[in-house]
XYZ file of C-alpha atoms in Angstrom:
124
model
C 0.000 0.000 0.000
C 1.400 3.449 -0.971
C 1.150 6.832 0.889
C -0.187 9.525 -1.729
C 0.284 13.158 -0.109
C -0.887 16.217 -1.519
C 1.411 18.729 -1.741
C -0.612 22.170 -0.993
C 2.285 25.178 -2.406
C 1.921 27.804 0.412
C 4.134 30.684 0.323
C 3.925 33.906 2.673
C 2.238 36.963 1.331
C 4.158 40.237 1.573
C 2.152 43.669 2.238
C 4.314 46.954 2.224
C 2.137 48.595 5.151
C 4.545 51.413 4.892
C 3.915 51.523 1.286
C 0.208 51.968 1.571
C 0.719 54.361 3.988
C 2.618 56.720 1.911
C -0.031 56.732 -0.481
C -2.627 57.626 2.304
C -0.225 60.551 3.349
C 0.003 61.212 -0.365
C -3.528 61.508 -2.239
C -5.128 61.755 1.249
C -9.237 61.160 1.802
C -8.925 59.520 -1.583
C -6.142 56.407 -0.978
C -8.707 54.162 -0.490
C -10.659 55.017 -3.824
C -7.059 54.353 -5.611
C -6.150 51.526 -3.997
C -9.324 49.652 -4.963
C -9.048 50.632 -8.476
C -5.119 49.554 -8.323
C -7.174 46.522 -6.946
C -9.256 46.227 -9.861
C -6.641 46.656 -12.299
C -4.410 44.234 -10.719
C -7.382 41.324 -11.073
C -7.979 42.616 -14.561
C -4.459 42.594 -15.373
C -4.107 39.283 -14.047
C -7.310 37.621 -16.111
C -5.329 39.614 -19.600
C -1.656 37.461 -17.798
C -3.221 34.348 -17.933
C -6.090 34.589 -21.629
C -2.277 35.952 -23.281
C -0.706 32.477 -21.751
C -3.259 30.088 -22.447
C -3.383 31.824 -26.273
C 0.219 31.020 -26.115
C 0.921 34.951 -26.823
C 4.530 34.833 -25.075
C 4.971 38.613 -25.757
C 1.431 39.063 -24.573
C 2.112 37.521 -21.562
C 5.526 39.313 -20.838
C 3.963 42.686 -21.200
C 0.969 42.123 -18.681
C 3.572 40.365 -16.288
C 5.410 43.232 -16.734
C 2.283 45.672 -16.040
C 1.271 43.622 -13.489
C 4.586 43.508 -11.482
C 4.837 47.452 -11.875
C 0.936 48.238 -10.293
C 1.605 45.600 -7.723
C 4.988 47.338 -6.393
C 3.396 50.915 -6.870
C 0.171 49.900 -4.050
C 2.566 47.492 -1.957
C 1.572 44.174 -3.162
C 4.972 42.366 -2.637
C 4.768 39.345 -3.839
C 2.650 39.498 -6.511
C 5.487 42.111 -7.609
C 8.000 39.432 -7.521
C 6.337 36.891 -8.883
C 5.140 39.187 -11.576
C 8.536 39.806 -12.556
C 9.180 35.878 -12.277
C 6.610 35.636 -14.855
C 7.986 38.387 -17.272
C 11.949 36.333 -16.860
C 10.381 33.294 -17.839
C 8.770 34.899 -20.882
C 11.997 35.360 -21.926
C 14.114 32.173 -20.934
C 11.740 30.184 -23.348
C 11.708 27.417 -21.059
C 7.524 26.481 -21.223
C 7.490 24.356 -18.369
C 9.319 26.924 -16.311
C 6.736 29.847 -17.485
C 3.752 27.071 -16.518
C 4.754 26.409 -13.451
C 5.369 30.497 -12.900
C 1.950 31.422 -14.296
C 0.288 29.109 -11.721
C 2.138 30.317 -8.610
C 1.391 33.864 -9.945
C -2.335 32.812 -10.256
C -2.464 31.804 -6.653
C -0.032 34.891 -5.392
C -2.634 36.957 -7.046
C -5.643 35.467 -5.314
C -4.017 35.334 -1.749
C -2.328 39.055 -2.154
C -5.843 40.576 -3.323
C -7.554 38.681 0.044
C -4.835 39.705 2.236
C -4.901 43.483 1.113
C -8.584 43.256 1.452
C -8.534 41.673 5.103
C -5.922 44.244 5.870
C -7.666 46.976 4.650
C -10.450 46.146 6.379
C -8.865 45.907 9.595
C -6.732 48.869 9.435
């Protein structure tokens, strides 16, 4: 009899409080309002990442990983910035297995960062 585990990929997500706070300081009453349509962009930007990948568009899918990585770093969103940029690399390495495997973490970096900036927004 064999043991079958499922491997769940967990990976901490990274929030730049400091960065969000700058923007409050910055645009004032309004931060909020531009954070939630950095929000929006980032889960639109995100559904463009992955419709350029599964079209196999590999320039496609290096510009909205680059996009992506850029409006994730500008609102705080660390990890989705770095995997982001991950995303836009493997665009260029060629390596399709490598971009696959990149494309999927993003997917799930992307879901978890736009719940955790949610929950934190919430609570601060």
């Amino acid at each position: 009899m064999q043991n079958i585990r499922t491997l769940t990929p967990d990976e901490p997500i990274v929030i730049d409080s400091h960065r969000i706070a700058q923007i409050r300081l910055r645009v004032g009453p309004d931060a909020d309002d531009l954070v939630c349509q950095a929000l929006e962009q980032i889960a639109a930007g995100s559904a463009r990442l992955h419709r350029a990948a599964r079209d196999g568009d590999t320039r496609g899918t290096g510009k909205e990983a680059a996009r992506l990585s850029r409006l994730a770093g500008q609102i705080g969103l660390v990890s989705l910035a770095g995997v982001a940029a991950d995303v836009f690399a493997c665009t260029r390495l060629g390596d399709p297995a490598a971009l696959a495997a990149t494309l999927e973490r993003a997917r799930r970096v992307t879901d978890r960062s736009l719940s955790a900036i949610g929950d934190w927004e919430t609570a601060g």
